[in-house]
Amino acid sequence: MAYEDAPVYLDPPSNNWFGMQAWPMERVAELYYIFVKDGDKTSENVQMAKSVITKWVSYALDYIFIGSRPMSDEEGYFLDEQGQRILGGTNVSVATTSAPGEFLASWKYCLERTA
């Protein structure tokens, strides 16, 4: 087995996985919980953790689809209701079709489309 520097970045199927961002955010949330549980509700560390969690949840919810499937073009870019590519941002409106029982959390769009 050969050494591969940053292999996950060279492996497109795995680097599109939403959990790559959710796991570290879980750790930030756990740290926040520990601070608050121990009575620290106002320190700079608590405020930073709360800010990061709040911003991430707000952003991530734009790219999570439950019971629907996002519309995309031939290159995989999400489309808005007018059929235009969505190149990132917050408060996006992705065109969807009904897909009962499906769940999609697209880490690809949470990372690549905001650069």
Tab-separated table of C-alpha atoms in Angstrom:
chain	number	residue	atom	x	y	z
A	1	MET	CA	0.000	0.000	0.000
A	2	ALA	CA	1.505	3.322	-1.075
A	3	TYR	CA	1.428	6.571	0.865
A	4	GLU	CA	-1.149	9.040	-0.437
A	5	ASP	CA	-1.052	12.605	0.872
A	6	ALA	CA	-4.607	13.719	1.792
A	7	PRO	CA	-6.236	10.711	0.090
A	8	VAL	CA	-9.808	11.697	0.822
A	9	TYR	CA	-9.427	14.840	-1.270
A	10	LEU	CA	-8.442	12.713	-4.257
A	11	ASP	CA	-11.361	10.318	-3.845
A	12	PRO	CA	-14.483	12.100	-5.137
A	13	PRO	CA	-17.098	9.613	-3.859
A	14	SER	CA	-15.879	9.890	-0.267
A	15	ASN	CA	-15.237	13.624	-0.195
A	16	ASN	CA	-18.865	14.310	-1.107
A	17	TRP	CA	-20.048	12.664	2.105
A	18	PHE	CA	-21.894	15.045	4.412
A	19	GLY	CA	-20.533	13.336	7.521
A	20	MET	CA	-17.081	14.752	6.823
A	21	GLN	CA	-18.420	18.076	8.049
A	22	ALA	CA	-21.026	16.791	10.505
A	23	TRP	CA	-18.546	14.817	12.614
A	24	PRO	CA	-16.282	17.763	13.489
A	25	MET	CA	-19.341	19.896	14.172
A	26	GLU	CA	-20.558	17.222	16.570
A	27	ARG	CA	-17.283	17.636	18.451
A	28	VAL	CA	-17.789	21.407	18.664
A	29	ALA	CA	-21.327	20.783	19.963
A	30	GLU	CA	-19.989	18.349	22.574
A	31	LEU	CA	-17.446	20.936	23.717
A	32	TYR	CA	-20.205	23.556	23.946
A	33	TYR	CA	-22.296	21.127	26.024
A	34	ILE	CA	-19.392	20.515	28.419
A	35	PHE	CA	-18.809	24.248	28.895
A	36	VAL	CA	-22.481	24.961	29.605
A	37	LYS	CA	-22.942	21.880	31.819
A	38	ASP	CA	-20.017	23.038	33.948
A	39	GLY	CA	-21.607	26.479	34.363
A	40	ASP	CA	-19.620	28.406	31.739
A	41	LYS	CA	-22.276	30.208	29.709
A	42	THR	CA	-20.591	33.501	28.877
A	43	SER	CA	-16.899	32.916	28.104
A	44	GLU	CA	-15.418	33.688	24.714
A	45	ASN	CA	-14.989	29.941	24.059
A	46	VAL	CA	-18.690	29.298	24.659
A	47	GLN	CA	-19.698	32.195	22.445
A	48	MET	CA	-17.392	31.034	19.624
A	49	ALA	CA	-18.679	27.454	19.803
A	50	LYS	CA	-22.291	28.635	19.835
A	51	SER	CA	-21.658	30.945	16.881
A	52	VAL	CA	-20.009	28.215	14.785
A	53	ILE	CA	-22.769	25.702	15.539
A	54	THR	CA	-25.553	28.186	14.799
A	55	LYS	CA	-23.990	29.277	11.498
A	56	TRP	CA	-23.275	25.715	10.389
A	57	VAL	CA	-26.787	24.452	11.136
A	58	SER	CA	-28.345	27.394	9.315
A	59	TYR	CA	-26.108	26.816	6.298
A	60	ALA	CA	-26.365	23.024	6.246
A	61	LEU	CA	-30.169	23.016	6.319
A	62	ASP	CA	-30.147	24.596	2.846
A	63	TYR	CA	-28.460	21.464	1.495
A	64	ILE	CA	-30.344	18.695	3.302
A	65	PHE	CA	-33.262	17.075	1.513
A	66	ILE	CA	-35.780	14.800	3.210
A	67	GLY	CA	-38.550	13.313	1.085
A	68	SER	CA	-37.351	15.166	-1.989
A	69	ARG	CA	-34.575	14.995	-4.547
A	70	PRO	CA	-32.683	18.111	-5.676
A	71	MET	CA	-32.679	18.969	-9.362
A	72	SER	CA	-29.219	19.105	-10.921
A	73	ASP	CA	-27.615	19.588	-14.308
A	74	GLU	CA	-25.416	17.095	-16.189
A	75	GLU	CA	-22.364	18.150	-14.155
A	76	GLY	CA	-24.120	17.699	-10.812
A	77	TYR	CA	-24.728	21.350	-9.919
A	78	PHE	CA	-27.966	21.982	-8.039
A	79	LEU	CA	-30.486	24.115	-9.921
A	80	ASP	CA	-32.880	26.786	-8.729
A	81	GLU	CA	-36.527	27.047	-9.839
A	82	GLN	CA	-35.435	28.903	-13.009
A	83	GLY	CA	-33.016	26.109	-13.945
A	84	GLN	CA	-29.919	28.182	-13.102
A	85	ARG	CA	-26.905	26.673	-11.341
A	86	ILE	CA	-26.568	27.352	-7.637
A	87	LEU	CA	-22.934	28.102	-6.910
A	88	GLY	CA	-23.198	28.245	-3.121
A	89	GLY	CA	-24.378	30.704	-0.569
A	90	THR	CA	-26.928	30.704	2.189
A	91	ASN	CA	-30.709	30.789	2.014
A	92	VAL	CA	-30.639	29.088	-1.365
A	93	SER	CA	-33.770	27.722	-2.995
A	94	VAL	CA	-32.976	24.420	-4.689
A	95	ALA	CA	-35.560	23.038	-7.102
A	96	THR	CA	-36.696	19.586	-5.972
A	97	THR	CA	-38.918	16.713	-7.024
A	98	SER	CA	-40.857	14.501	-4.665
A	99	ALA	CA	-38.961	11.427	-3.451
A	100	PRO	CA	-40.806	9.971	-0.440
A	101	GLY	CA	-38.514	8.186	1.992
A	102	GLU	CA	-35.271	9.577	0.566
A	103	PHE	CA	-32.686	11.521	2.540
A	104	LEU	CA	-29.810	13.447	0.978
A	105	ALA	CA	-27.309	15.612	2.764
A	106	SER	CA	-24.872	17.002	0.253
A	107	TRP	CA	-21.531	17.836	1.813
A	108	LYS	CA	-20.220	18.538	-1.686
A	109	TYR	CA	-22.346	21.644	-1.894
A	110	CYS	CA	-21.637	22.717	1.661
A	111	LEU	CA	-17.923	22.740	0.872
A	112	GLU	CA	-17.171	23.196	-2.813
A	113	ARG	CA	-19.865	25.668	-3.787
A	114	THR	CA	-18.875	28.238	-1.157
A	115	ALA	CA	-15.220	28.523	-2.082
